[in-house]
Coordinates of C-alpha atoms in Angstrom, one line a residue:
M1 CA 50.2 10.8 -35.9
G2 CA 48.2 8.2 -34.0
K3 CA 48.9 4.5 -33.2
H4 CA 49.8 2.1 -36.1
I5 CA 51.0 -1.5 -35.9
I6 CA 54.4 -2.2 -37.8
G7 CA 56.6 -4.9 -38.4
K8 CA 59.2 -3.8 -35.6
Q9 CA 56.4 -3.9 -33.0
L10 CA 55.6 -7.5 -33.7
T11 CA 59.5 -8.3 -34.0
A12 CA 59.6 -6.8 -30.3
F13 CA 56.5 -8.2 -29.3
E14 CA 57.7 -12.0 -30.5
G15 CA 60.7 -11.3 -28.3
Y16 CA 58.8 -10.3 -25.4
L17 CA 56.6 -13.2 -25.3
R18 CA 59.7 -15.5 -25.7
A19 CA 61.3 -13.8 -22.5
E20 CA 57.9 -14.8 -20.7
E21 CA 58.7 -18.2 -21.6
R22 CA 55.3 -18.7 -23.6
E23 CA 54.8 -21.9 -25.3
P24 CA 55.8 -21.8 -29.1
G25 CA 52.2 -22.4 -29.9
T26 CA 51.0 -19.5 -28.0
I27 CA 53.4 -17.3 -29.6
E28 CA 52.2 -18.2 -32.8
K29 CA 48.6 -18.1 -32.4
Y30 CA 49.2 -14.3 -30.5
L31 CA 51.5 -13.0 -33.4
R32 CA 48.9 -14.8 -36.3
D33 CA 46.0 -13.0 -34.4
V34 CA 48.0 -9.7 -34.0
R35 CA 48.4 -9.8 -37.7
A36 CA 44.9 -10.6 -38.6
F37 CA 44.1 -7.3 -36.6
A38 CA 46.7 -5.3 -38.3
A39 CA 45.5 -6.7 -41.8
W40 CA 41.7 -5.6 -41.0
L41 CA 43.2 -1.9 -40.0
D42 CA 44.7 -1.8 -43.4
G43 CA 47.2 1.2 -42.3
R44 CA 44.4 2.9 -40.2
A45 CA 45.5 4.8 -37.2
L46 CA 44.3 3.0 -33.9
D47 CA 42.0 4.6 -31.2
K48 CA 39.7 2.8 -28.9
E49 CA 36.7 2.8 -31.0
T50 CA 38.6 1.2 -33.7
A51 CA 39.7 -1.6 -31.4
I52 CA 36.1 -2.1 -30.2
A53 CA 34.9 -2.1 -33.9
W54 CA 37.3 -5.2 -34.3
K55 CA 35.7 -7.0 -31.9
G56 CA 32.2 -6.4 -33.5
H57 CA 33.8 -7.5 -36.7
L58 CA 34.8 -10.8 -35.2
I59 CA 31.1 -11.2 -34.2
G60 CA 29.8 -10.4 -37.4
M61 CA 31.9 -13.2 -38.9
G62 CA 30.0 -15.4 -37.1
Y63 CA 33.3 -16.7 -34.9
A64 CA 32.1 -18.7 -31.5
P65 CA 32.4 -16.6 -28.6
S66 CA 35.6 -18.6 -27.4
T67 CA 37.4 -18.0 -30.7
I68 CA 36.8 -14.3 -30.3
N69 CA 38.0 -14.3 -26.7
S70 CA 41.1 -15.8 -27.7
M71 CA 41.8 -13.2 -30.6
L72 CA 41.1 -10.3 -28.2
I73 CA 43.3 -11.6 -25.5
A74 CA 46.2 -12.0 -27.9
V75 CA 45.4 -8.2 -28.9
N76 CA 45.1 -7.0 -25.8
R77 CA 48.4 -8.7 -24.9
F78 CA 50.0 -6.8 -27.6
F79 CA 48.6 -3.6 -26.1
H80 CA 49.9 -4.3 -23.2
F81 CA 53.5 -4.6 -24.4
Q82 CA 52.9 -1.4 -26.5
R83 CA 51.6 0.5 -23.0
W84 CA 48.3 1.2 -25.0
E85 CA 46.3 0.3 -21.9
D86 CA 43.6 2.6 -23.1
L87 CA 42.9 0.3 -26.5
R88 CA 42.0 -2.5 -24.2
V89 CA 38.6 -4.7 -24.9
K90 CA 36.7 -6.4 -22.9
T91 CA 36.4 -10.0 -23.8
M92 CA 32.8 -11.9 -24.0
R93 CA 31.1 -13.0 -21.0
I94 CA 30.3 -16.7 -21.6
Q95 CA 28.3 -18.7 -19.3
R96 CA 30.3 -21.8 -18.1
R97 CA 29.5 -24.9 -20.5
I98 CA 27.9 -27.9 -18.4
F99 CA 27.9 -30.1 -21.7
R100 CA 30.2 -30.9 -24.2
S101 CA 29.0 -31.5 -28.0
R102 CA 29.1 -35.5 -28.4
D103 CA 31.3 -35.2 -31.8
R104 CA 34.0 -33.8 -29.7
E105 CA 33.6 -36.1 -26.3
L106 CA 36.3 -39.0 -27.0
T107 CA 35.4 -42.2 -25.0
K108 CA 37.7 -44.7 -23.7
E109 CA 36.7 -47.5 -25.8
E110 CA 37.3 -44.8 -28.9
Y111 CA 40.9 -44.2 -27.3
I112 CA 41.5 -48.0 -27.3
R113 CA 40.4 -48.3 -30.8
L114 CA 42.9 -45.6 -31.9
I115 CA 45.9 -47.6 -29.8
E116 CA 45.2 -51.0 -31.3
T117 CA 44.8 -49.2 -34.8
A118 CA 48.1 -47.4 -34.4
R119 CA 49.8 -50.5 -33.4
A120 CA 48.1 -52.9 -36.1
Q121 CA 49.7 -50.2 -38.6
G122 CA 53.3 -50.5 -37.1
K123 CA 53.1 -46.9 -35.8
E124 CA 54.5 -48.0 -32.4
R125 CA 55.6 -44.6 -31.5
L126 CA 52.2 -42.9 -32.0
A127 CA 50.4 -45.8 -29.9
L128 CA 53.1 -45.0 -27.3
L129 CA 52.8 -41.5 -27.5
M130 CA 49.0 -41.2 -27.2
E131 CA 49.2 -43.6 -24.2
T132 CA 52.0 -41.5 -22.7
I133 CA 49.6 -38.1 -23.0
C134 CA 46.3 -40.0 -21.8
A135 CA 47.7 -41.9 -18.7
T136 CA 49.4 -38.7 -17.3
G137 CA 47.7 -36.1 -18.7
I138 CA 50.4 -33.9 -19.7
R139 CA 50.0 -31.4 -22.5
V140 CA 51.3 -32.0 -25.9
S141 CA 54.0 -29.4 -25.9
E142 CA 55.2 -31.3 -22.7
I143 CA 56.1 -34.4 -24.2
R144 CA 59.5 -33.2 -24.9
C145 CA 59.8 -33.9 -20.7
I146 CA 59.3 -37.4 -21.2
T147 CA 62.8 -38.5 -21.2
V148 CA 64.9 -41.8 -20.3
E149 CA 66.0 -40.5 -17.2
A150 CA 62.0 -39.5 -16.5
A151 CA 61.1 -43.1 -17.1
Q152 CA 64.1 -44.3 -15.1
T153 CA 62.7 -42.3 -11.9
G154 CA 59.0 -42.5 -12.6
R155 CA 58.7 -38.7 -12.5
A156 CA 58.9 -35.8 -14.8
E157 CA 59.8 -32.1 -14.0
I158 CA 57.7 -29.8 -16.1
A159 CA 58.8 -25.9 -16.4
L160 CA 56.1 -23.7 -17.6
K161 CA 55.4 -20.0 -16.9
G162 CA 57.9 -19.9 -14.2
K163 CA 56.3 -22.7 -12.3
I164 CA 57.7 -26.2 -12.1
R165 CA 55.5 -29.4 -11.5
T166 CA 56.4 -33.1 -11.0
I167 CA 54.5 -35.5 -13.2
L168 CA 54.5 -39.0 -12.0
I169 CA 54.5 -41.7 -14.5
P170 CA 53.0 -45.0 -14.1
G171 CA 55.4 -48.2 -13.5
K172 CA 53.7 -49.9 -16.4
L173 CA 54.2 -47.1 -19.0
C174 CA 57.7 -46.4 -17.5
R175 CA 58.8 -49.6 -18.6
K176 CA 57.1 -49.5 -22.1
L177 CA 58.7 -46.1 -22.5
L178 CA 62.4 -47.7 -21.6
K179 CA 61.9 -50.8 -23.5
Y180 CA 60.9 -48.2 -26.6
A181 CA 64.0 -46.2 -25.9
K182 CA 66.3 -49.1 -25.9
K183 CA 65.0 -50.6 -29.2
Q184 CA 65.3 -47.0 -30.8
K185 CA 68.8 -47.2 -29.3
I186 CA 68.0 -43.8 -27.1
G187 CA 70.3 -43.9 -24.0
S188 CA 69.5 -40.6 -22.8
G189 CA 67.1 -37.4 -23.3
E190 CA 63.7 -37.1 -24.9
I191 CA 62.0 -40.5 -25.9
F192 CA 59.8 -39.4 -28.8
L193 CA 62.1 -38.4 -31.5
T194 CA 61.9 -38.2 -35.4
R195 CA 63.9 -40.4 -37.8
T196 CA 66.4 -37.3 -37.8
G197 CA 66.8 -37.3 -33.7
K198 CA 64.4 -33.9 -33.6
G199 CA 61.6 -33.7 -31.2
L200 CA 58.0 -34.2 -32.4
T201 CA 56.1 -30.9 -33.3
R202 CA 52.5 -30.4 -32.3
R203 CA 51.5 -30.3 -35.5
Q204 CA 53.5 -33.7 -36.5
I205 CA 51.4 -35.4 -33.5
W206 CA 48.1 -33.9 -34.9
A207 CA 48.7 -35.1 -38.6
E208 CA 49.8 -38.7 -37.4
M209 CA 46.7 -39.2 -35.2
K210 CA 44.2 -37.8 -37.8
A211 CA 45.8 -40.2 -40.1
I212 CA 44.5 -43.2 -38.4
C213 CA 40.9 -41.9 -37.5
K214 CA 39.1 -43.5 -40.5
R215 CA 40.7 -47.3 -39.9
A216 CA 39.8 -46.9 -36.2
G217 CA 36.2 -45.9 -36.8
V218 CA 36.5 -42.8 -34.8
A219 CA 35.2 -39.3 -35.6
P220 CA 38.0 -37.1 -36.8
S221 CA 36.5 -34.2 -34.6
K222 CA 37.2 -36.2 -31.6
V223 CA 40.7 -37.3 -32.5
F224 CA 43.6 -34.5 -31.8
P225 CA 46.2 -34.6 -28.7
H226 CA 44.4 -32.3 -26.4
N227 CA 41.6 -34.7 -26.2
L228 CA 43.6 -37.2 -24.7
R229 CA 44.0 -34.9 -21.8
H230 CA 40.7 -34.3 -21.5
L231 CA 39.9 -37.9 -21.6
F232 CA 42.5 -38.2 -18.7
A233 CA 40.9 -35.6 -16.6
R234 CA 37.5 -37.4 -16.7
T235 CA 39.0 -40.6 -16.0
F236 CA 40.9 -39.3 -12.9
Y237 CA 38.1 -37.4 -11.2
K238 CA 35.6 -40.6 -11.8
S239 CA 38.4 -42.3 -9.7
C240 CA 39.7 -39.8 -7.0
R241 CA 36.4 -37.3 -6.9
D242 CA 38.7 -34.3 -6.1
V243 CA 38.7 -31.5 -8.6
V244 CA 41.4 -29.6 -6.4
Q245 CA 43.7 -32.7 -6.8
L246 CA 43.2 -32.9 -10.5
A247 CA 43.8 -29.5 -11.0
D248 CA 47.4 -29.6 -9.3
V249 CA 47.9 -32.9 -11.9
L250 CA 47.0 -30.8 -14.8
G251 CA 49.0 -27.7 -13.8
H252 CA 46.0 -25.6 -13.6
S253 CA 46.3 -22.3 -11.5
S254 CA 42.2 -21.9 -11.3
V255 CA 40.0 -25.1 -10.7
E256 CA 37.5 -23.4 -13.1
T257 CA 40.0 -24.3 -15.6
T258 CA 39.8 -27.8 -14.5
R259 CA 36.2 -28.0 -14.5
I260 CA 36.0 -27.1 -18.2
Y261 CA 37.8 -30.6 -18.8
L262 CA 35.0 -32.3 -16.7
A263 CA 32.3 -31.4 -19.0
S264 CA 30.8 -34.5 -20.9
S265 CA 28.2 -34.8 -23.4
G266 CA 25.3 -35.0 -20.8
D267 CA 24.5 -38.8 -20.9
E268 CA 25.4 -39.5 -17.5
Y269 CA 23.3 -36.9 -16.4
V270 CA 20.2 -37.8 -18.2
R271 CA 20.6 -41.5 -16.9
C272 CA 21.1 -40.0 -13.2
M273 CA 17.7 -38.3 -13.7
N274 CA 16.2 -40.9 -15.3
R275 CA 16.5 -42.9 -12.0
L276 CA 14.9 -40.1 -10.1
G277 CA 11.4 -41.7 -10.7
L278 CA 9.8 -38.1 -10.8
I279 CA 7.9 -38.9 -14.2
S280 CA 4.8 -41.0 -13.6

């Protein structure tokens, strides 16, 4: 009969990902990518040639190599879950990017404008939330770990994929977090909550940040939660010049992942090259 993707398999796959303690955003993406693959199959049976054809389809659609790889990783994970190891498809080889596009590199000056704009608009929670991500380097999904107790002790314990790492919170930020919590009458637990007392979602934070771009004079392409983590990484590295220590702070298991965060637009390299005096 051949191999087919059916609804029960996707439900079981979702349960498997949850058991692996994957982040909600990761689970959502994996399921979305596998569903897209199933829709493309349109009921056809699966074999290795068909799986490779899916990769070719994505290339033909003009997706960026990194996007294609992320979709292939999701489908390969599903194949692994199904024990269809013979169907796994190789990802595209990508040379490590040395430079980032200027339209995506958030500068410290732009970050400060975003903070000031949020405060000017009375969005105190958003301003403090952006400061918290950028001053600690945490992932947006880890914002729930910023609690009253964490602000009182100056450290947050973050558990992810079976690993626990400690995030140190600067004293000045601790005082601001506790002041905000007191004002919001939050005595314990998560500090960044909605009006109904629920934790903020990635989508809510993303939307709130996008809403202040125009007033702050910052290109929307630069304004998203994860870019604050990138700014933290670049600023931290300029101060300590220790990529291994930075990898520990960010929670990366590979230094190569950390190096991606340190990519800049290339302006610093150009200035350095101009100082070499090798052009008459």
